[in-house]
Amino acid sequence: MKATKTIPALLSCHALKDLLRSSSQKISVLEADIGKQFENEFRHGHIPKARYFDQLECTKPSKLIPRGLPETKCFESYLSKMGVSNSDHIVLYDRSPIGFYATSRAWWLFK
């Protein structure tokens, strides 16, 4: 997952709206969260075409990494079931009160 010449790494809400309307590239918008605690809020409202991305799916906590890391095949399967493929341009956002925690972790998982 990296920025392209046509799509920057950081987007404003207006730029995303324009991108979703006009891009010929497949865009996957994911609302990132850690666990299912915000899934109900997602159901009540989210960015159009967004899908809920639970980062704890496929993870096993350890002493070293309490939230765990996903097993590769399970992670790929989870994304595939969501309709996300390797050729998609992925846009991440979250509702975190601090505004970046879930999104930055999701970005790291995709790296």
PDB file of N, CA and C in Angstrom:
ATOM      1  N   MET A   1       0.846  -1.163   0.000  1.00  0.00           N
ATOM      2  CA  MET A   1       0.000   0.000   0.000  1.00  0.00           C
ATOM      3  C   MET A   1       0.890   1.223   0.000  1.00  0.00           C
ATOM      4  N   LYS A   2       0.874   1.981  -1.077  1.00  0.00           N
ATOM      5  CA  LYS A   2       1.668   3.198  -1.138  1.00  0.00           C
ATOM      6  C   LYS A   2       0.936   4.234  -1.970  1.00  0.00           C
ATOM      7  N   ALA A   3       1.333   5.462  -1.795  1.00  0.00           N
ATOM      8  CA  ALA A   3       0.738   6.532  -2.577  1.00  0.00           C
ATOM      9  C   ALA A   3       1.154   6.353  -4.035  1.00  0.00           C
ATOM     10  N   THR A   4       0.297   6.770  -4.916  1.00  0.00           N
ATOM     11  CA  THR A   4       0.626   6.737  -6.336  1.00  0.00           C
ATOM     12  C   THR A   4       0.774   8.174  -6.812  1.00  0.00           C
ATOM     13  N   LYS A   5       1.235   8.330  -8.041  1.00  0.00           N
ATOM     14  CA  LYS A   5       1.371   9.681  -8.576  1.00  0.00           C
ATOM     15  C   LYS A   5       0.010  10.362  -8.684  1.00  0.00           C
ATOM     16  N   THR A   6      -1.022   9.586  -8.889  1.00  0.00           N
ATOM     17  CA  THR A   6      -2.346  10.184  -9.045  1.00  0.00           C
ATOM     18  C   THR A   6      -3.122  10.270  -7.740  1.00  0.00           C
ATOM     19  N   ILE A   7      -2.766   9.464  -6.743  1.00  0.00           N
ATOM     20  CA  ILE A   7      -3.475   9.475  -5.460  1.00  0.00           C
ATOM     21  C   ILE A   7      -2.451   9.670  -4.341  1.00  0.00           C
ATOM     22  N   PRO A   8      -2.518  10.802  -3.628  1.00  0.00           N
ATOM     23  CA  PRO A   8      -1.554  11.045  -2.550  1.00  0.00           C
ATOM     24  C   PRO A   8      -1.811  10.162  -1.332  1.00  0.00           C
ATOM     25  N   ALA A   9      -0.823  10.087  -0.453  1.00  0.00           N
ATOM     26  CA  ALA A   9      -0.944   9.265   0.758  1.00  0.00           C
ATOM     27  C   ALA A   9      -1.972   9.831   1.729  1.00  0.00           C
ATOM     28  N   LEU A  10      -2.111  11.142   1.794  1.00  0.00           N
ATOM     29  CA  LEU A  10      -3.094  11.777   2.673  1.00  0.00           C
ATOM     30  C   LEU A  10      -4.127  12.504   1.828  1.00  0.00           C
ATOM     31  N   LEU A  11      -5.392  12.290   2.171  1.00  0.00           N
ATOM     32  CA  LEU A  11      -6.489  12.898   1.416  1.00  0.00           C
ATOM     33  C   LEU A  11      -7.393  13.709   2.330  1.00  0.00           C
ATOM     34  N   SER A  12      -7.917  14.787   1.811  1.00  0.00           N
ATOM     35  CA  SER A  12      -8.970  15.506   2.531  1.00  0.00           C
ATOM     36  C   SER A  12     -10.291  14.786   2.247  1.00  0.00           C
ATOM     37  N   CYS A  13     -11.295  15.105   3.017  1.00  0.00           N
ATOM     38  CA  CYS A  13     -12.625  14.512   2.781  1.00  0.00           C
ATOM     39  C   CYS A  13     -13.127  14.858   1.385  1.00  0.00           C
ATOM     40  N   HIS A  14     -12.899  16.095   0.959  1.00  0.00           N
ATOM     41  CA  HIS A  14     -13.350  16.520  -0.367  1.00  0.00           C
ATOM     42  C   HIS A  14     -12.608  15.766  -1.471  1.00  0.00           C
ATOM     43  N   ALA A  15     -11.309  15.565  -1.284  1.00  0.00           N
ATOM     44  CA  ALA A  15     -10.528  14.827  -2.278  1.00  0.00           C
ATOM     45  C   ALA A  15     -11.004  13.379  -2.375  1.00  0.00           C
ATOM     46  N   LEU A  16     -11.328  12.764  -1.234  1.00  0.00           N
ATOM     47  CA  LEU A  16     -11.836  11.392  -1.252  1.00  0.00           C
ATOM     48  C   LEU A  16     -13.172  11.328  -1.976  1.00  0.00           C
ATOM     49  N   LYS A  17     -14.044  12.276  -1.704  1.00  0.00           N
ATOM     50  CA  LYS A  17     -15.350  12.312  -2.374  1.00  0.00           C
ATOM     51  C   LYS A  17     -15.163  12.388  -3.890  1.00  0.00           C
ATOM     52  N   ASP A  18     -14.288  13.272  -4.346  1.00  0.00           N
ATOM     53  CA  ASP A  18     -14.013  13.395  -5.781  1.00  0.00           C
ATOM     54  C   ASP A  18     -13.406  12.114  -6.334  1.00  0.00           C
ATOM     55  N   LEU A  19     -12.504  11.520  -5.586  1.00  0.00           N
ATOM     56  CA  LEU A  19     -11.842  10.287  -6.008  1.00  0.00           C
ATOM     57  C   LEU A  19     -12.846   9.151  -6.176  1.00  0.00           C
ATOM     58  N   LEU A  20     -13.756   9.012  -5.226  1.00  0.00           N
ATOM     59  CA  LEU A  20     -14.758   7.948  -5.301  1.00  0.00           C
ATOM     60  C   LEU A  20     -15.696   8.146  -6.488  1.00  0.00           C
ATOM     61  N   ARG A  21     -15.918   9.381  -6.872  1.00  0.00           N
ATOM     62  CA  ARG A  21     -16.794   9.670  -8.010  1.00  0.00           C
ATOM     63  C   ARG A  21     -16.113   9.465  -9.355  1.00  0.00           C
ATOM     64  N   SER A  22     -14.820   9.748  -9.417  1.00  0.00           N
ATOM     65  CA  SER A  22     -14.190   9.851 -10.729  1.00  0.00           C
ATOM     66  C   SER A  22     -13.068   8.867 -11.035  1.00  0.00           C
ATOM     67  N   SER A  23     -12.539   8.184 -10.062  1.00  0.00           N
ATOM     68  CA  SER A  23     -11.359   7.349 -10.305  1.00  0.00           C
ATOM     69  C   SER A  23     -11.689   6.098 -11.102  1.00  0.00           C
ATOM     70  N   SER A  24     -10.797   5.767 -12.017  1.00  0.00           N
ATOM     71  CA  SER A  24     -10.939   4.506 -12.746  1.00  0.00           C
ATOM     72  C   SER A  24     -10.287   3.367 -11.960  1.00  0.00           C
ATOM     73  N   GLN A  25      -9.481   3.714 -10.969  1.00  0.00           N
ATOM     74  CA  GLN A  25      -8.823   2.717 -10.122  1.00  0.00           C
ATOM     75  C   GLN A  25      -9.790   2.269  -9.032  1.00  0.00           C
ATOM     76  N   LYS A  26      -9.723   0.985  -8.643  1.00  0.00           N
ATOM     77  CA  LYS A  26     -10.588   0.498  -7.570  1.00  0.00           C
ATOM     78  C   LYS A  26     -10.085   1.047  -6.243  1.00  0.00           C
ATOM     79  N   ILE A  27     -10.977   1.708  -5.531  1.00  0.00           N
ATOM     80  CA  ILE A  27     -10.671   2.298  -4.234  1.00  0.00           C
ATOM     81  C   ILE A  27     -11.402   1.495  -3.169  1.00  0.00           C
ATOM     82  N   SER A  28     -10.693   1.034  -2.154  1.00  0.00           N
ATOM     83  CA  SER A  28     -11.312   0.356  -1.012  1.00  0.00           C
ATOM     84  C   SER A  28     -11.174   1.263   0.200  1.00  0.00           C
ATOM     85  N   VAL A  29     -12.311   1.745   0.704  1.00  0.00           N
ATOM     86  CA  VAL A  29     -12.330   2.611   1.877  1.00  0.00           C
ATOM     87  C   VAL A  29     -12.627   1.737   3.085  1.00  0.00           C
ATOM     88  N   LEU A  30     -11.727   1.757   4.057  1.00  0.00           N
ATOM     89  CA  LEU A  30     -11.872   0.924   5.248  1.00  0.00           C
ATOM     90  C   LEU A  30     -11.894   1.786   6.500  1.00  0.00           C
ATOM     91  N   GLU A  31     -12.937   1.605   7.305  1.00  0.00           N
ATOM     92  CA  GLU A  31     -12.965   2.240   8.624  1.00  0.00           C
ATOM     93  C   GLU A  31     -12.235   1.305   9.569  1.00  0.00           C
ATOM     94  N   ALA A  32     -11.064   1.715   9.996  1.00  0.00           N
ATOM     95  CA  ALA A  32     -10.205   0.863  10.818  1.00  0.00           C
ATOM     96  C   ALA A  32     -10.539   1.013  12.293  1.00  0.00           C
ATOM     97  N   ASP A  33     -10.588  -0.109  12.972  1.00  0.00           N
ATOM     98  CA  ASP A  33     -10.746  -0.095  14.418  1.00  0.00           C
ATOM     99  C   ASP A  33     -10.047  -1.313  14.990  1.00  0.00           C
ATOM    100  N   ILE A  34      -9.846  -1.281  16.284  1.00  0.00           N
ATOM    101  CA  ILE A  34      -9.196  -2.389  16.967  1.00  0.00           C
ATOM    102  C   ILE A  34     -10.253  -3.050  17.828  1.00  0.00           C
ATOM    103  N   GLY A  35     -10.823  -4.110  17.307  1.00  0.00           N
ATOM    104  CA  GLY A  35     -11.921  -4.788  17.982  1.00  0.00           C
ATOM    105  C   GLY A  35     -13.257  -4.366  17.396  1.00  0.00           C
ATOM    106  N   LYS A  36     -14.306  -4.850  18.002  1.00  0.00           N
ATOM    107  CA  LYS A  36     -15.644  -4.637  17.457  1.00  0.00           C
ATOM    108  C   LYS A  36     -16.419  -3.518  18.151  1.00  0.00           C
ATOM    109  N   GLN A  37     -15.780  -2.769  19.059  1.00  0.00           N
ATOM    110  CA  GLN A  37     -16.517  -1.805  19.863  1.00  0.00           C
ATOM    111  C   GLN A  37     -17.185  -0.684  19.064  1.00  0.00           C
ATOM    112  N   PHE A  38     -16.675  -0.339  17.888  1.00  0.00           N
ATOM    113  CA  PHE A  38     -17.277   0.729  17.098  1.00  0.00           C
ATOM    114  C   PHE A  38     -18.095   0.207  15.918  1.00  0.00           C
ATOM    115  N   GLU A  39     -18.225  -1.095  15.797  1.00  0.00           N
ATOM    116  CA  GLU A  39     -18.942  -1.654  14.647  1.00  0.00           C
ATOM    117  C   GLU A  39     -20.397  -1.189  14.610  1.00  0.00           C
ATOM    118  N   ASN A  40     -21.026  -1.064  15.764  1.00  0.00           N
ATOM    119  CA  ASN A  40     -22.408  -0.595  15.805  1.00  0.00           C
ATOM    120  C   ASN A  40     -22.506   0.847  15.303  1.00  0.00           C
ATOM    121  N   GLU A  41     -21.553   1.682  15.692  1.00  0.00           N
ATOM    122  CA  GLU A  41     -21.522   3.062  15.187  1.00  0.00           C
ATOM    123  C   GLU A  41     -21.341   3.066  13.674  1.00  0.00           C
ATOM    124  N   PHE A  42     -20.506   2.167  13.179  1.00  0.00           N
ATOM    125  CA  PHE A  42     -20.290   2.065  11.738  1.00  0.00           C
ATOM    126  C   PHE A  42     -21.609   1.773  11.027  1.00  0.00           C
ATOM    127  N   ARG A  43     -22.402   0.870  11.585  1.00  0.00           N
ATOM    128  CA  ARG A  43     -23.690   0.520  10.970  1.00  0.00           C
ATOM    129  C   ARG A  43     -24.637   1.714  10.898  1.00  0.00           C
ATOM    130  N   HIS A  44     -24.491   2.641  11.839  1.00  0.00           N
ATOM    131  CA  HIS A  44     -25.381   3.802  11.877  1.00  0.00           C
ATOM    132  C   HIS A  44     -24.903   4.951  10.992  1.00  0.00           C
ATOM    133  N   GLY A  45     -23.701   4.871  10.496  1.00  0.00           N
ATOM    134  CA  GLY A  45     -23.206   5.911   9.611  1.00  0.00           C
ATOM    135  C   GLY A  45     -21.724   5.771   9.346  1.00  0.00           C
ATOM    136  N   HIS A  46     -21.353   5.946   8.093  1.00  0.00           N
ATOM    137  CA  HIS A  46     -19.947   5.852   7.706  1.00  0.00           C
ATOM    138  C   HIS A  46     -19.758   6.500   6.337  1.00  0.00           C
ATOM    139  N   ILE A  47     -18.530   6.629   5.926  1.00  0.00           N
ATOM    140  CA  ILE A  47     -18.224   7.155   4.601  1.00  0.00           C
ATOM    141  C   ILE A  47     -18.850   6.221   3.569  1.00  0.00           C
ATOM    142  N   PRO A  48     -19.511   6.782   2.549  1.00  0.00           N
ATOM    143  CA  PRO A  48     -20.109   5.924   1.519  1.00  0.00           C
ATOM    144  C   PRO A  48     -19.092   4.933   0.941  1.00  0.00           C
ATOM    145  N   LYS A  49     -19.528   3.721   0.758  1.00  0.00           N
ATOM    146  CA  LYS A  49     -18.745   2.603   0.199  1.00  0.00           C
ATOM    147  C   LYS A  49     -17.699   2.045   1.163  1.00  0.00           C
ATOM    148  N   ALA A  50     -17.624   2.580   2.379  1.00  0.00           N
ATOM    149  CA  ALA A  50     -16.632   2.085   3.347  1.00  0.00           C
ATOM    150  C   ALA A  50     -17.040   0.717   3.883  1.00  0.00           C
ATOM    151  N   ARG A  51     -16.037  -0.028   4.309  1.00  0.00           N
ATOM    152  CA  ARG A  51     -16.246  -1.311   4.982  1.00  0.00           C
ATOM    153  C   ARG A  51     -15.553  -1.261   6.336  1.00  0.00           C
ATOM    154  N   TYR A  52     -16.113  -1.998   7.287  1.00  0.00           N
ATOM    155  CA  TYR A  52     -15.553  -2.015   8.642  1.00  0.00           C
ATOM    156  C   TYR A  52     -14.368  -2.978   8.685  1.00  0.00           C
ATOM    157  N   PHE A  53     -13.232  -2.494   9.146  1.00  0.00           N
ATOM    158  CA  PHE A  53     -12.007  -3.288   9.201  1.00  0.00           C
ATOM    159  C   PHE A  53     -11.591  -3.480  10.652  1.00  0.00           C
ATOM    160  N   ASP A  54     -11.837  -4.672  11.187  1.00  0.00           N
ATOM    161  CA  ASP A  54     -11.471  -5.020  12.564  1.00  0.00           C
ATOM    162  C   ASP A  54     -10.054  -5.581  12.561  1.00  0.00           C
ATOM    163  N   GLN A  55      -9.121  -4.826  13.106  1.00  0.00           N
ATOM    164  CA  GLN A  55      -7.720  -5.227  13.095  1.00  0.00           C
ATOM    165  C   GLN A  55      -7.407  -6.418  13.983  1.00  0.00           C
ATOM    166  N   LEU A  56      -8.311  -6.750  14.883  1.00  0.00           N
ATOM    167  CA  LEU A  56      -8.058  -7.906  15.746  1.00  0.00           C
ATOM    168  C   LEU A  56      -8.502  -9.215  15.102  1.00  0.00           C
ATOM    169  N   GLU A  57      -9.148  -9.122  13.950  1.00  0.00           N
ATOM    170  CA  GLU A  57      -9.523 -10.326  13.215  1.00  0.00           C
ATOM    171  C   GLU A  57      -8.235 -11.071  12.856  1.00  0.00           C
ATOM    172  N   CYS A  58      -8.187 -12.341  13.109  1.00  0.00           N
ATOM    173  CA  CYS A  58      -7.042 -13.198  12.759  1.00  0.00           C
ATOM    174  C   CYS A  58      -5.814 -12.989  13.649  1.00  0.00           C
ATOM    175  N   THR A  59      -5.945 -12.297  14.775  1.00  0.00           N
ATOM    176  CA  THR A  59      -4.773 -12.073  15.624  1.00  0.00           C
ATOM    177  C   THR A  59      -4.789 -12.969  16.853  1.00  0.00           C
ATOM    178  N   LYS A  60      -3.612 -13.206  17.369  1.00  0.00           N
ATOM    179  CA  LYS A  60      -3.434 -13.937  18.620  1.00  0.00           C
ATOM    180  C   LYS A  60      -2.517 -13.101  19.499  1.00  0.00           C
ATOM    181  N   PRO A  61      -3.045 -12.600  20.622  1.00  0.00           N
ATOM    182  CA  PRO A  61      -2.207 -11.775  21.504  1.00  0.00           C
ATOM    183  C   PRO A  61      -1.010 -12.560  22.044  1.00  0.00           C
ATOM    184  N   SER A  62       0.059 -11.841  22.294  1.00  0.00           N
ATOM    185  CA  SER A  62       1.239 -12.435  22.918  1.00  0.00           C
ATOM    186  C   SER A  62       1.751 -11.450  23.970  1.00  0.00           C
ATOM    187  N   LYS A  63       2.691 -11.888  24.784  1.00  0.00           N
ATOM    188  CA  LYS A  63       3.261 -10.983  25.790  1.00  0.00           C
ATOM    189  C   LYS A  63       3.996  -9.830  25.110  1.00  0.00           C
ATOM    190  N   LEU A  64       4.656 -10.118  24.011  1.00  0.00           N
ATOM    191  CA  LEU A  64       5.418  -9.101  23.298  1.00  0.00           C
ATOM    192  C   LEU A  64       4.501  -8.120  22.560  1.00  0.00           C
ATOM    193  N   ILE A  65       3.443  -8.643  21.950  1.00  0.00           N
ATOM    194  CA  ILE A  65       2.510  -7.811  21.183  1.00  0.00           C
ATOM    195  C   ILE A  65       1.099  -8.100  21.689  1.00  0.00           C
ATOM    196  N   PRO A  66       0.624  -7.332  22.675  1.00  0.00           N
ATOM    197  CA  PRO A  66      -0.666  -7.622  23.313  1.00  0.00           C
ATOM    198  C   PRO A  66      -1.856  -7.678  22.351  1.00  0.00           C
ATOM    199  N   ARG A  67      -1.870  -6.857  21.338  1.00  0.00           N
ATOM    200  CA  ARG A  67      -2.981  -6.888  20.380  1.00  0.00           C
ATOM    201  C   ARG A  67      -2.735  -7.896  19.259  1.00  0.00           C
ATOM    202  N   GLY A  68      -1.565  -8.458  19.235  1.00  0.00           N
ATOM    203  CA  GLY A  68      -1.234  -9.504  18.278  1.00  0.00           C
ATOM    204  C   GLY A  68      -1.065  -9.018  16.855  1.00  0.00           C
ATOM    205  N   LEU A  69      -0.563  -9.923  16.039  1.00  0.00           N
ATOM    206  CA  LEU A  69      -0.427  -9.691  14.606  1.00  0.00           C
ATOM    207  C   LEU A  69      -1.235 -10.752  13.884  1.00  0.00           C
ATOM    208  N   PRO A  70      -1.834 -10.402  12.759  1.00  0.00           N
ATOM    209  CA  PRO A  70      -2.635 -11.395  12.045  1.00  0.00           C
ATOM    210  C   PRO A  70      -1.759 -12.435  11.350  1.00  0.00           C
ATOM    211  N   GLU A  71      -2.263 -13.649  11.295  1.00  0.00           N
ATOM    212  CA  GLU A  71      -1.616 -14.696  10.511  1.00  0.00           C
ATOM    213  C   GLU A  71      -1.877 -14.344   9.044  1.00  0.00           C
ATOM    214  N   THR A  72      -0.848 -14.409   8.218  1.00  0.00           N
ATOM    215  CA  THR A  72      -0.916 -13.912   6.848  1.00  0.00           C
ATOM    216  C   THR A  72      -2.080 -14.485   6.048  1.00  0.00           C
ATOM    217  N   LYS A  73      -2.230 -15.794   6.013  1.00  0.00           N
ATOM    218  CA  LYS A  73      -3.294 -16.399   5.200  1.00  0.00           C
ATOM    219  C   LYS A  73      -4.679 -15.994   5.691  1.00  0.00           C
ATOM    220  N   CYS A  74      -4.859 -15.935   7.001  1.00  0.00           N
ATOM    221  CA  CYS A  74      -6.140 -15.513   7.575  1.00  0.00           C
ATOM    222  C   CYS A  74      -6.420 -14.048   7.220  1.00  0.00           C
ATOM    223  N   PHE A  75      -5.399 -13.198   7.322  1.00  0.00           N
ATOM    224  CA  PHE A  75      -5.531 -11.776   7.000  1.00  0.00           C
ATOM    225  C   PHE A  75      -5.928 -11.598   5.536  1.00  0.00           C
ATOM    226  N   GLU A  76      -5.252 -12.315   4.648  1.00  0.00           N
ATOM    227  CA  GLU A  76      -5.572 -12.243   3.223  1.00  0.00           C
ATOM    228  C   GLU A  76      -6.995 -12.714   2.954  1.00  0.00           C
ATOM    229  N   SER A  77      -7.408 -13.779   3.617  1.00  0.00           N
ATOM    230  CA  SER A  77      -8.760 -14.306   3.454  1.00  0.00           C
ATOM    231  C   SER A  77      -9.802 -13.305   3.958  1.00  0.00           C
ATOM    232  N   TYR A  78      -9.541 -12.699   5.104  1.00  0.00           N
ATOM    233  CA  TYR A  78     -10.442 -11.697   5.678  1.00  0.00           C
ATOM    234  C   TYR A  78     -10.635 -10.532   4.705  1.00  0.00           C
ATOM    235  N   LEU A  79      -9.533 -10.029   4.157  1.00  0.00           N
ATOM    236  CA  LEU A  79      -9.614  -8.921   3.207  1.00  0.00           C
ATOM    237  C   LEU A  79     -10.333  -9.338   1.930  1.00  0.00           C
ATOM    238  N   SER A  80     -10.050 -10.537   1.465  1.00  0.00           N
ATOM    239  CA  SER A  80     -10.708 -11.043   0.266  1.00  0.00           C
ATOM    240  C   SER A  80     -12.224 -11.124   0.459  1.00  0.00           C
ATOM    241  N   LYS A  81     -12.655 -11.593   1.623  1.00  0.00           N
ATOM    242  CA  LYS A  81     -14.098 -11.667   1.918  1.00  0.00           C
ATOM    243  C   LYS A  81     -14.734 -10.282   1.945  1.00  0.00           C
ATOM    244  N   MET A  82     -13.936  -9.276   2.281  1.00  0.00           N
ATOM    245  CA  MET A  82     -14.425  -7.895   2.286  1.00  0.00           C
ATOM    246  C   MET A  82     -14.422  -7.292   0.884  1.00  0.00           C
ATOM    247  N   GLY A  83     -13.833  -7.998  -0.070  1.00  0.00           N
ATOM    248  CA  GLY A  83     -13.765  -7.490  -1.433  1.00  0.00           C
ATOM    249  C   GLY A  83     -12.544  -6.638  -1.710  1.00  0.00           C
ATOM    250  N   VAL A  84     -11.528  -6.745  -0.861  1.00  0.00           N
ATOM    251  CA  VAL A  84     -10.295  -5.974  -1.021  1.00  0.00           C
ATOM    252  C   VAL A  84      -9.258  -6.853  -1.707  1.00  0.00           C
ATOM    253  N   SER A  85      -8.610  -6.315  -2.737  1.00  0.00           N
ATOM    254  CA  SER A  85      -7.581  -7.089  -3.437  1.00  0.00           C
ATOM    255  C   SER A  85      -6.260  -6.317  -3.458  1.00  0.00           C
ATOM    256  N   ASN A  86      -5.200  -6.997  -3.866  1.00  0.00           N
ATOM    257  CA  ASN A  86      -3.863  -6.390  -3.917  1.00  0.00           C
ATOM    258  C   ASN A  86      -3.788  -5.200  -4.860  1.00  0.00           C
ATOM    259  N   SER A  87      -4.646  -5.155  -5.854  1.00  0.00           N
ATOM    260  CA  SER A  87      -4.583  -4.065  -6.828  1.00  0.00           C
ATOM    261  C   SER A  87      -5.377  -2.829  -6.398  1.00  0.00           C
ATOM    262  N   ASP A  88      -6.107  -2.916  -5.301  1.00  0.00           N
ATOM    263  CA  ASP A  88      -6.899  -1.777  -4.821  1.00  0.00           C
ATOM    264  C   ASP A  88      -6.004  -0.689  -4.236  1.00  0.00           C
ATOM    265  N   HIS A  89      -6.472   0.536  -4.351  1.00  0.00           N
ATOM    266  CA  HIS A  89      -5.880   1.630  -3.582  1.00  0.00           C
ATOM    267  C   HIS A  89      -6.702   1.692  -2.304  1.00  0.00           C
ATOM    268  N   ILE A  90      -6.058   1.538  -1.153  1.00  0.00           N
ATOM    269  CA  ILE A  90      -6.771   1.461   0.125  1.00  0.00           C
ATOM    270  C   ILE A  90      -6.732   2.816   0.824  1.00  0.00           C
ATOM    271  N   VAL A  91      -7.914   3.255   1.247  1.00  0.00           N
ATOM    272  CA  VAL A  91      -8.052   4.487   2.019  1.00  0.00           C
ATOM    273  C   VAL A  91      -8.514   4.087   3.412  1.00  0.00           C
ATOM    274  N   LEU A  92      -7.772   4.496   4.424  1.00  0.00           N
ATOM    275  CA  LEU A  92      -8.078   4.155   5.818  1.00  0.00           C
ATOM    276  C   LEU A  92      -8.520   5.392   6.584  1.00  0.00           C
ATOM    277  N   TYR A  93      -9.479   5.204   7.478  1.00  0.00           N
ATOM    278  CA  TYR A  93      -9.862   6.258   8.418  1.00  0.00           C
ATOM    279  C   TYR A  93     -10.363   5.606   9.689  1.00  0.00           C
ATOM    280  N   ASP A  94     -10.478   6.385  10.775  1.00  0.00           N
ATOM    281  CA  ASP A  94     -11.032   5.836  12.016  1.00  0.00           C
ATOM    282  C   ASP A  94     -11.779   6.912  12.786  1.00  0.00           C
ATOM    283  N   ARG A  95     -12.447   6.485  13.865  1.00  0.00           N
ATOM    284  CA  ARG A  95     -13.211   7.393  14.728  1.00  0.00           C
ATOM    285  C   ARG A  95     -12.526   7.590  16.073  1.00  0.00           C
ATOM    286  N   SER A  96     -11.302   7.186  16.176  1.00  0.00           N
ATOM    287  CA  SER A  96     -10.574   7.270  17.439  1.00  0.00           C
ATOM    288  C   SER A  96     -10.645   8.681  18.016  1.00  0.00           C
ATOM    289  N   PRO A  97     -10.852   8.789  19.330  1.00  0.00           N
ATOM    290  CA  PRO A  97     -10.879  10.117  19.946  1.00  0.00           C
ATOM    291  C   PRO A  97      -9.571  10.889  19.747  1.00  0.00           C
ATOM    292  N   ILE A  98      -8.467  10.172  19.579  1.00  0.00           N
ATOM    293  CA  ILE A  98      -7.193  10.851  19.335  1.00  0.00           C
ATOM    294  C   ILE A  98      -6.905  10.989  17.844  1.00  0.00           C
ATOM    295  N   GLY A  99      -7.753  10.417  17.018  1.00  0.00           N
ATOM    296  CA  GLY A  99      -7.735  10.689  15.601  1.00  0.00           C
ATOM    297  C   GLY A  99      -6.765   9.952  14.707  1.00  0.00           C
ATOM    298  N   PHE A 100      -5.944   9.082  15.233  1.00  0.00           N
ATOM    299  CA  PHE A 100      -4.996   8.429  14.339  1.00  0.00           C
ATOM    300  C   PHE A 100      -4.580   7.032  14.773  1.00  0.00           C
ATOM    301  N   TYR A 101      -4.898   6.604  15.950  1.00  0.00           N
ATOM    302  CA  TYR A 101      -4.353   5.350  16.471  1.00  0.00           C
ATOM    303  C   TYR A 101      -4.718   4.141  15.609  1.00  0.00           C
ATOM    304  N   ALA A 102      -5.981   3.926  15.382  1.00  0.00           N
ATOM    305  CA  ALA A 102      -6.399   2.740  14.630  1.00  0.00           C
ATOM    306  C   ALA A 102      -5.928   2.808  13.181  1.00  0.00           C
ATOM    307  N   THR A 103      -5.975   3.991  12.597  1.00  0.00           N
ATOM    308  CA  THR A 103      -5.557   4.135  11.204  1.00  0.00           C
ATOM    309  C   THR A 103      -4.065   3.874  11.037  1.00  0.00           C
ATOM    310  N   SER A 104      -3.255   4.406  11.932  1.00  0.00           N
ATOM    311  CA  SER A 104      -1.808   4.197  11.788  1.00  0.00           C
ATOM    312  C   SER A 104      -1.439   2.731  11.974  1.00  0.00           C
ATOM    313  N   ARG A 105      -2.100   2.046  12.889  1.00  0.00           N
ATOM    314  CA  ARG A 105      -1.827   0.617  13.077  1.00  0.00           C
ATOM    315  C   ARG A 105      -2.276  -0.175  11.848  1.00  0.00           C
ATOM    316  N   ALA A 106      -3.429   0.169  11.301  1.00  0.00           N
ATOM    317  CA  ALA A 106      -3.916  -0.513  10.095  1.00  0.00           C
ATOM    318  C   ALA A 106      -2.945  -0.305   8.937  1.00  0.00           C
ATOM    319  N   TRP A 107      -2.470   0.921   8.767  1.00  0.00           N
ATOM    320  CA  TRP A 107      -1.511   1.211   7.706  1.00  0.00           C
ATOM    321  C   TRP A 107      -0.280   0.326   7.864  1.00  0.00           C
ATOM    322  N   TRP A 108       0.207   0.205   9.100  1.00  0.00           N
ATOM    323  CA  TRP A 108       1.376  -0.627   9.390  1.00  0.00           C
ATOM    324  C   TRP A 108       1.092  -2.094   9.063  1.00  0.00           C
ATOM    325  N   LEU A 109      -0.095  -2.591   9.387  1.00  0.00           N
ATOM    326  CA  LEU A 109      -0.438  -3.985   9.073  1.00  0.00           C
ATOM    327  C   LEU A 109      -0.413  -4.241   7.568  1.00  0.00           C
ATOM    328  N   PHE A 110      -0.854  -3.270   6.792  1.00  0.00           N
ATOM    329  CA  PHE A 110      -0.854  -3.437   5.338  1.00  0.00           C
ATOM    330  C   PHE A 110       0.544  -3.363   4.747  1.00  0.00           C
ATOM    331  N   LYS A 111       1.466  -2.728   5.434  1.00  0.00           N
ATOM    332  CA  LYS A 111       2.838  -2.642   4.931  1.00  0.00           C
ATOM    333  C   LYS A 111       3.456  -4.016   4.948  1.00  0.00           C
TER     334      LYS A 111
END
